[in-house]
Coordinates of C-alpha atoms in Angstrom, one line a residue:
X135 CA -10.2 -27.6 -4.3
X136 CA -7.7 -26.7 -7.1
X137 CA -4.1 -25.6 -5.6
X138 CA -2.0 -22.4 -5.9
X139 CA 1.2 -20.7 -5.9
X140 CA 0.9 -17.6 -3.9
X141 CA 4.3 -15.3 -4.7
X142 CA 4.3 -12.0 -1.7
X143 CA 6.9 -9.7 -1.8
X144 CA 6.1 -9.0 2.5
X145 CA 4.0 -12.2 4.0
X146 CA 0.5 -10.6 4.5
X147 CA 0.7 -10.7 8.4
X148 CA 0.2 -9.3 10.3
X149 CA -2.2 -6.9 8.2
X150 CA -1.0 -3.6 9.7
X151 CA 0.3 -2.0 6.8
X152 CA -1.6 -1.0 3.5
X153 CA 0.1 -3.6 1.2
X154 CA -0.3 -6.3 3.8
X155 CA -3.4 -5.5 4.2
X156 CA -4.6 -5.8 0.9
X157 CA -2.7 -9.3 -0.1
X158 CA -4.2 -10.5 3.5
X159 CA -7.8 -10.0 2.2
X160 CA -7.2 -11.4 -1.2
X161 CA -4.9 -14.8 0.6
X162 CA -7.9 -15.2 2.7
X163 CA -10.7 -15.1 0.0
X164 CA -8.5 -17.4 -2.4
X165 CA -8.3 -20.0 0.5
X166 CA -12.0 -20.5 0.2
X167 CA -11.5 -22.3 -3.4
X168 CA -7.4 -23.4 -3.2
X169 CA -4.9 -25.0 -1.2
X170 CA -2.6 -21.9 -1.0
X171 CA 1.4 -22.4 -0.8
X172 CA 2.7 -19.3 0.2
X173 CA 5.9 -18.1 -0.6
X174 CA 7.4 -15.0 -0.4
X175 CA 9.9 -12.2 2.6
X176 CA 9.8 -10.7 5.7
X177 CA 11.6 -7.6 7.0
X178 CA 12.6 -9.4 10.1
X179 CA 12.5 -12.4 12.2
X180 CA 9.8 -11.2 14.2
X181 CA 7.8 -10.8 11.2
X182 CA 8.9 -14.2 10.4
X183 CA 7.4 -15.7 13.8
X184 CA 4.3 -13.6 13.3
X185 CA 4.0 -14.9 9.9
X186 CA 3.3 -18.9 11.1
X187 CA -0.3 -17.4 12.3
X188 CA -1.2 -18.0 8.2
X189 CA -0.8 -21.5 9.1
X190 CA -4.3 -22.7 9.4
X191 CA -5.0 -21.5 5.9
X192 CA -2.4 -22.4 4.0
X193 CA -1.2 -25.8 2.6
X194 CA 2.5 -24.4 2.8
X195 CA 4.3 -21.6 4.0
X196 CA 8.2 -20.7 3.2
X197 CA 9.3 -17.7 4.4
X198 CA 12.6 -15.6 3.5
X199 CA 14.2 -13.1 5.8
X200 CA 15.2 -10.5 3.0
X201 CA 18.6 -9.7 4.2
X202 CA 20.4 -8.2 1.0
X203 CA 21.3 -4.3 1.4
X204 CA 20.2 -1.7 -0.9
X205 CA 23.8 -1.2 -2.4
X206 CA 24.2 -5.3 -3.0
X207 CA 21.0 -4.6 -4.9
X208 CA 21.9 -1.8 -6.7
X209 CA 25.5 -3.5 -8.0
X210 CA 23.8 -6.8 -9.0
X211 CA 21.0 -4.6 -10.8
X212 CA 23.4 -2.1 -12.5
X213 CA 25.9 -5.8 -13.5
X214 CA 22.4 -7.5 -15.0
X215 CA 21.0 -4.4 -16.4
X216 CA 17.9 -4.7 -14.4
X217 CA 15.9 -2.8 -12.4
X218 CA 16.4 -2.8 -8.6
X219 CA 13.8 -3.5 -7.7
X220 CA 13.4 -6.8 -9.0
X221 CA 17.3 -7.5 -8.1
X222 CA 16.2 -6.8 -4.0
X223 CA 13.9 -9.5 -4.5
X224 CA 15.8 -12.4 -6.2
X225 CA 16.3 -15.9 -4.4
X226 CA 17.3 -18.7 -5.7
X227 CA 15.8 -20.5 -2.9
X228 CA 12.6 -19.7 -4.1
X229 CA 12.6 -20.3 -7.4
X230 CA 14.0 -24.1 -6.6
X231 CA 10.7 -23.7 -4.8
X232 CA 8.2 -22.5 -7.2
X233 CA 9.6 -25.6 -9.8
X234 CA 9.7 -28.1 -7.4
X235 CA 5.8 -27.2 -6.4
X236 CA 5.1 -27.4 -10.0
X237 CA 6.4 -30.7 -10.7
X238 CA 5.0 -32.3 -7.1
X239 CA 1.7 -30.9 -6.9
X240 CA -1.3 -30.4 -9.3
X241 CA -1.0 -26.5 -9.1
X242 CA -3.6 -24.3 -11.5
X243 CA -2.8 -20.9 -10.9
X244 CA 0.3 -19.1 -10.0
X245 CA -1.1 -15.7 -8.2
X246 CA 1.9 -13.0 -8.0
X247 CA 1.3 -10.4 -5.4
X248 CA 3.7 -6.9 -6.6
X249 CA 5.6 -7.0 -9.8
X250 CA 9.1 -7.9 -8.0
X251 CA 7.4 -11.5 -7.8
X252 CA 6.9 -12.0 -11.3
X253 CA 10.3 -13.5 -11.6
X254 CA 9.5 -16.3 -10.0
X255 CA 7.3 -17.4 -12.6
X256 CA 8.7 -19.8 -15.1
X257 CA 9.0 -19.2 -18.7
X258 CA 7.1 -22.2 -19.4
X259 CA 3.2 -22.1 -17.2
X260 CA 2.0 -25.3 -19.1
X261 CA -1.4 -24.2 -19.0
X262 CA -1.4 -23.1 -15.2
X263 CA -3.1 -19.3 -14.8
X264 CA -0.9 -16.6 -14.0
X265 CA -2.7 -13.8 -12.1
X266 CA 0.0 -10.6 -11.6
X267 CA -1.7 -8.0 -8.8
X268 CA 0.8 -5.2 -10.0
X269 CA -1.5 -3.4 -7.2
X270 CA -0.2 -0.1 -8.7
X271 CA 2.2 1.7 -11.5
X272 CA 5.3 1.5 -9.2
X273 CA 7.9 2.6 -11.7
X274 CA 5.7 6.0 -12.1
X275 CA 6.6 7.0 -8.5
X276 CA 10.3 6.5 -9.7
X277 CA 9.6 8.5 -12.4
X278 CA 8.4 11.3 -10.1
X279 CA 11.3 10.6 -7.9
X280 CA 13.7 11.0 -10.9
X281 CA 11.7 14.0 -12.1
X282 CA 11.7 16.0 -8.9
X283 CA 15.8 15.3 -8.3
X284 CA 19.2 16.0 -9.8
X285 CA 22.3 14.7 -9.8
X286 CA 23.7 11.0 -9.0
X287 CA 19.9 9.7 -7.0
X288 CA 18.1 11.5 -10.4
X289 CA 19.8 9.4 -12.5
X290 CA 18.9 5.9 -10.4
X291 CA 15.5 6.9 -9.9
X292 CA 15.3 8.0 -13.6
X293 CA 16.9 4.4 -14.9
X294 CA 14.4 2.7 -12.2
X295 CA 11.3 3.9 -14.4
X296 CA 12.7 3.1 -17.5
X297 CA 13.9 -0.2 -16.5
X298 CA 10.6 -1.0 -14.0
X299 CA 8.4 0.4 -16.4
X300 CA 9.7 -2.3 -19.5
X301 CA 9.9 -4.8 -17.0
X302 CA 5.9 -4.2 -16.3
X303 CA 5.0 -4.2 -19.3
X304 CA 6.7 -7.1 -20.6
X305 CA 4.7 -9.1 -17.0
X306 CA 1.5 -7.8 -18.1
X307 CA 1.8 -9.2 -21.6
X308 CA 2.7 -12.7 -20.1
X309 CA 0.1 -12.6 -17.9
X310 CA -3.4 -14.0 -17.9
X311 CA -4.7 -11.1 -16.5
X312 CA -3.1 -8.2 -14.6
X313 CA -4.7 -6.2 -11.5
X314 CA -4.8 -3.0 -10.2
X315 CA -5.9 -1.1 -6.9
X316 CA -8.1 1.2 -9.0
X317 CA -9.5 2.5 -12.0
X318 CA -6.6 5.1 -12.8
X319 CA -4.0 2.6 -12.1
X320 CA -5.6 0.0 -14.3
X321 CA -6.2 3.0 -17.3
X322 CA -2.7 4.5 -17.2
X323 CA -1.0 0.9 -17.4
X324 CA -3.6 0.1 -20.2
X325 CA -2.8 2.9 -22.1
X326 CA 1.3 2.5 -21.7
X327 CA 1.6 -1.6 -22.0
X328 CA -1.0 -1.6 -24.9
X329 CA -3.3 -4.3 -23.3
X330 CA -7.3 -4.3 -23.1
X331 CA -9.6 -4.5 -20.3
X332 CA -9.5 -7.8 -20.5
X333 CA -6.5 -8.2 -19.7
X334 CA -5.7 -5.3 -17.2
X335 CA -8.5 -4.8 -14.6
X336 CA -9.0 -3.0 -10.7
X337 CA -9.7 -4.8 -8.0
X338 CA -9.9 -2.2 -5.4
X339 CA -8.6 -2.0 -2.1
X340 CA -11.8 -2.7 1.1
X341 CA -12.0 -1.5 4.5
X342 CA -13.1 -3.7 7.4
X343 CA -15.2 -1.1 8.5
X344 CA -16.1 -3.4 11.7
X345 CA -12.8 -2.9 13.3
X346 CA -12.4 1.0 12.1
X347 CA -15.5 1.5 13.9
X348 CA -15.7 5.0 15.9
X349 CA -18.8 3.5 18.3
X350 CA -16.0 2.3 20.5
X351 CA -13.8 5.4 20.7
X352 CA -16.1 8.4 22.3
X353 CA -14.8 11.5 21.5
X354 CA -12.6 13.5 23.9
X355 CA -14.2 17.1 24.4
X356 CA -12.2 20.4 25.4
X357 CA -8.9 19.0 24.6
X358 CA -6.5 20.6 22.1
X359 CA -7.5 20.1 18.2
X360 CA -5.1 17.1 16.8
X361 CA -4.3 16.9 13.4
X362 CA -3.1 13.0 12.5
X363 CA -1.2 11.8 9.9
X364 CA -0.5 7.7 9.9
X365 CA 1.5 5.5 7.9
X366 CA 5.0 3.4 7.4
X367 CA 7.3 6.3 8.4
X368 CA 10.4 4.9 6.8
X369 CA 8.3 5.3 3.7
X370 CA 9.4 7.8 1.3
X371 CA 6.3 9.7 0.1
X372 CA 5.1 9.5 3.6
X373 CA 8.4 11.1 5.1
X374 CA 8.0 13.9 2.2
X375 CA 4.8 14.7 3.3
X376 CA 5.1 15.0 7.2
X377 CA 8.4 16.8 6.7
X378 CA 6.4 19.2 4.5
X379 CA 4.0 19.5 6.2
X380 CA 5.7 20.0 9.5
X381 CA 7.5 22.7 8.5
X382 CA 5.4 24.8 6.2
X383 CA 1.8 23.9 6.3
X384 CA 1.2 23.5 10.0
X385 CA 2.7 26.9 10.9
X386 CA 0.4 28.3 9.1
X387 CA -2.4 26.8 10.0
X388 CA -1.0 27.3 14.2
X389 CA -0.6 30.9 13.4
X390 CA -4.6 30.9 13.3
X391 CA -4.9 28.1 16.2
X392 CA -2.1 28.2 18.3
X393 CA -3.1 25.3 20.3
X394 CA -3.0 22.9 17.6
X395 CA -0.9 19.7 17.7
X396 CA 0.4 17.8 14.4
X397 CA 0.7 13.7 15.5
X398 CA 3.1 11.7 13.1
X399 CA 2.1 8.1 13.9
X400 CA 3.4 5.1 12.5
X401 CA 6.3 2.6 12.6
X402 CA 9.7 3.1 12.1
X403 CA 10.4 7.3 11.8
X404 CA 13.5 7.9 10.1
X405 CA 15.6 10.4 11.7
X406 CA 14.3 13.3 9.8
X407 CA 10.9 12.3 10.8
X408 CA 12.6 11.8 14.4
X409 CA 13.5 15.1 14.3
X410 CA 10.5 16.9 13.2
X411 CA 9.3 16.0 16.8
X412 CA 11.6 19.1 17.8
X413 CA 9.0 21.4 16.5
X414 CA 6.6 23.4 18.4
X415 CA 3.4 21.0 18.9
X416 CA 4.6 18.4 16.9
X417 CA 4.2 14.3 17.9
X418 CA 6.3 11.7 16.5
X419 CA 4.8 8.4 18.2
X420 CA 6.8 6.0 16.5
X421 CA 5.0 2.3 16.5
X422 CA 1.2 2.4 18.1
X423 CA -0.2 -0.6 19.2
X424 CA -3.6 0.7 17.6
X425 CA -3.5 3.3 15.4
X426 CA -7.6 3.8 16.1
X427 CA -6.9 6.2 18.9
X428 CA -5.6 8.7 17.2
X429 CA -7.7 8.2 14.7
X430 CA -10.2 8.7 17.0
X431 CA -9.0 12.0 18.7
X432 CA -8.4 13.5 15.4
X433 CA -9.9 17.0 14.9
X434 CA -8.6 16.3 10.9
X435 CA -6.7 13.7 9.5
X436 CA -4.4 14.9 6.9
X437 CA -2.6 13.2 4.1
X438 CA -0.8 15.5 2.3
X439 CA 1.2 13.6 -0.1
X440 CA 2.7 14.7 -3.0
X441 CA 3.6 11.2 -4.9
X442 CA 0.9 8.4 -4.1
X443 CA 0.4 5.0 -6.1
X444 CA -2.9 3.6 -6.3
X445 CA -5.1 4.0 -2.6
X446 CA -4.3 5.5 0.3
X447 CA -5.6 3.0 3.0
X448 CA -4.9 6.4 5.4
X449 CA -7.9 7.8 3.9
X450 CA -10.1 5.1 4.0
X451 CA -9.0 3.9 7.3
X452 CA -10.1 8.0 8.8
X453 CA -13.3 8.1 6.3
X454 CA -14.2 4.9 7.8
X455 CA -13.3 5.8 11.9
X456 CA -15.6 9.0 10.5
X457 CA -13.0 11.6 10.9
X458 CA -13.1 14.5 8.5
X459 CA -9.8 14.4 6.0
X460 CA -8.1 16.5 4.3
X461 CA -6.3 14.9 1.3
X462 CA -3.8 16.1 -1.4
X463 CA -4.7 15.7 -4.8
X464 CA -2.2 12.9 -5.1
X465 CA -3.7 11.3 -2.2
X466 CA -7.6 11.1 -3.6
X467 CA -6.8 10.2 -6.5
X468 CA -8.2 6.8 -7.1
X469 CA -10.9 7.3 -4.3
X470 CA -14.5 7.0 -5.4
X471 CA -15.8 9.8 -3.2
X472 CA -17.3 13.6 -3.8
X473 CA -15.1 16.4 -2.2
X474 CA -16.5 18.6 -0.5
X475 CA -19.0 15.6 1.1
X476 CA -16.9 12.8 2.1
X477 CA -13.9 14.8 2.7
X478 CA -11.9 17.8 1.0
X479 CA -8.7 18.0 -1.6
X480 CA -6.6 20.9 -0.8
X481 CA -3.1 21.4 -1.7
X482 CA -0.2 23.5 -0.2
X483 CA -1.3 26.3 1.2
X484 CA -4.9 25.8 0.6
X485 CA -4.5 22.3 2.1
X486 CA -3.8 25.1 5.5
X487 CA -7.3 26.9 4.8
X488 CA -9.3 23.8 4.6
X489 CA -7.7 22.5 8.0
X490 CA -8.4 26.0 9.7
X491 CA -12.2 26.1 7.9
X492 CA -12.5 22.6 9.9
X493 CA -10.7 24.0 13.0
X494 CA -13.1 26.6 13.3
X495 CA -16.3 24.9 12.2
X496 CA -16.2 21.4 14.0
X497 CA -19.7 20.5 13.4
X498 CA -19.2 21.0 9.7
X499 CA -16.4 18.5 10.2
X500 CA -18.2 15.9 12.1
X501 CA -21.2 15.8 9.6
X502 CA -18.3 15.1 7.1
X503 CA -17.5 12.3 8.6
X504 CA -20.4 10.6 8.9
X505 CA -21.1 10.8 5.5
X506 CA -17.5 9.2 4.9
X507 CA -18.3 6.6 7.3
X508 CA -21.4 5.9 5.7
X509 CA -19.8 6.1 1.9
X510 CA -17.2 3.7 3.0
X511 CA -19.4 1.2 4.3
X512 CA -21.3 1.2 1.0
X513 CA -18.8 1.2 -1.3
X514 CA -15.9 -0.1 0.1
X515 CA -16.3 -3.1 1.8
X516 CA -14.1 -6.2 1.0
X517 CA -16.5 -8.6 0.3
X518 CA -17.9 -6.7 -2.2
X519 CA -14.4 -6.1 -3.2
X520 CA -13.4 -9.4 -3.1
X521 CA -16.5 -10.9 -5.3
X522 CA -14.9 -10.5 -8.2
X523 CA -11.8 -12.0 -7.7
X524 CA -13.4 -15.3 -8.4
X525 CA -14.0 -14.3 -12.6
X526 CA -10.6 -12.7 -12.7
X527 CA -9.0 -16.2 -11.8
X528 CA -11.2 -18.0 -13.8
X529 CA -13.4 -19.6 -10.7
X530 CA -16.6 -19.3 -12.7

């Protein structure tokens, strides 16, 4: 078995969160052909103790509680001329690490999961591959950020692309090859850093379509219709969304079913999320120890983001638990799937028709959801995913 440097910006356990989930699949494949030494932060200590369950499959593990505050980050990046999102991710510790590994052991590849991690890749590879899984454009959702605001945040956001953009393009020209959740991420950096398909390529996101499985959650008849929306709710685009949401789609869509409840589930709610629970009908659940439930007792899930990066594991996780969705434009994009079969694209206040049209015609929404289900499961499955991972590291 060759050996390799895996760089993670969040250890990938446990896999409850879309980009753990991902670098989990991939860690796990990788292990099949390498001795993986695992590097990379946590958010806590518990996720630090959870973390040692990677053990088994790794050759080493070192993990960093990342402990420096937005504004240290911010000073050091604005001092370095940097962007700051690289600067919230510097350790010294590490990259003693990552050269220390390099001299002791016969390492091949260097695989960098997010493009913080890139830093920690010396100037000098001496052969070894370097694999960068960007995993999407992050420094186009500044752009958006800095686009949409004014004022002193404008301006950081609007330096953030600039800076995060160069600092992508500059990786992706280093690397060996460069990967990307999709086939819209992939084109758009393709088209901006000047690289071929060779060199720039999607590796899509799976869905473990046993576990989402709605066999083992029967549906709940003659209760109130619950419209879901999951995810990290300390997460920016997320908290857009629900707060939007909350306050101007879902009134509309109550003033034709009064009994309708909006659920907000997911871990960590900021306080404005926390106090979107105020509103008539509306659920803020906080952590879940299994997000399946509601999933499960969804009349529609919604995702109704405005900025979103790459795929939404939301959608595929309710296509996959066959739950009709109703996605924003921002939130299909990058989803091989027909609208209008698998699930429907609405946006503002037609995103508020399409949940009433499923409100009032269930079946229409359960046949929808089959036919998710059953797209998911044949085109989104991780091993198929996964198979060619082995090419793109040059395995065979």
């Amino acid at each position: 078995m060759g050996e390799m440097i895996f760089l993670a910006h969040r250890i990938p356990f446990p896999p409850d969160r879309g980009d753990r989930i991902r670098s989990f699949h991939l860690l796990g494949h990788l292990a099949r052909t390498h001795r993986i030494h695992l590097l990379g932060f946590v958010d806590s200590d518990a996720d630090r103790k959870a973390a040692k369950e990677l053990l088994p499959m790794l050759a080493s593990l070192h993990i960093e509680v990342r402990s420096k505050s937005k504004l240290r980050a911010g000073i050091e990046a604005l001092l370095l001329g940097e962007p700051i999102s690289v600067a919230a991710f510097g350790s010294r510790r590490i990259m003693r690490m990552v050269d220390q590994l390099l001299v002791d052991r016969p390492i091949d590849t260097i695989f960098a999961y997010s493009g913080q991690m890139a830093q920690f890749v010396p100037d000098d590879r001496q052969g070894r591959r370097f694999v960068m899984d960007f995993v999407d454009v992050d420094s186009e959702k500044f752009a958006a950020y800095g686009a949409a605001e004014g004022g002193l945040m404008g301006w950081v956001h609007r330096r953030e692309a600039r800076l995060l953009g160069a600092y992508e393009d500059s990786v992706g020209r280093w690397a060996d090859v460069s990967l990307f959740v999709s086939e819209a991420e992939a084109a758009l950096y393709r088209q901006r850093a000047g690289l071929s398909s060779n060199h720039v390529r999607a590796l899509n996101n799976g869905i473990d379509t046993s576990f989402f499985d709605p066999a083992g959650f029967p549906r709940v008849e003659g209760a109130e219709p619950m419209l879901v929306f999951t995810g990290q709710m300390d997460y920016r685009p997320n908290v857009d969304a629900v707060d939007h949401f909350a306050r101007r789609t879902f009134p509309a869509i109550r003033a034709k079913h009064p009994a309708a409840l909006f659920a907000i589930v997911g871990r960590d709610p900021t306080p404005a999320v926390r106090e979107l629970a105020k509103l008539k009908n509306v659920i803020v659940t906080g952590a879940v120890p299994d997000v399946r439930p509601w999933l499960a007792a969804a009349a529609v899930v919604v995702a109704p983001l405005d900025i979103a990066r790459g795929i939404q594991n939301k959608v595929l996780e309710a296509m996959a638990m066959a739950r009709p969705v109703v996605a924003s434009p921002a939130a299909f994009e990058g989803i091989d799937a027909v609208p209008g079969e698998h699930l429907m694209v609405a946006h503002g206040y037609d995103m508020a028709n399409a949940v009433s049209h499923l409100l009032i015609h269930p079946d229409e929404g359960e046949a929808m959801g089959r036919m998710a289900r059953d797209h998911v499961i044949a085109r989104y499955a991780w091993e198929a995913q996964l198979c060619a991972l082995d090419s793109l590291i040059g395995q065979t």
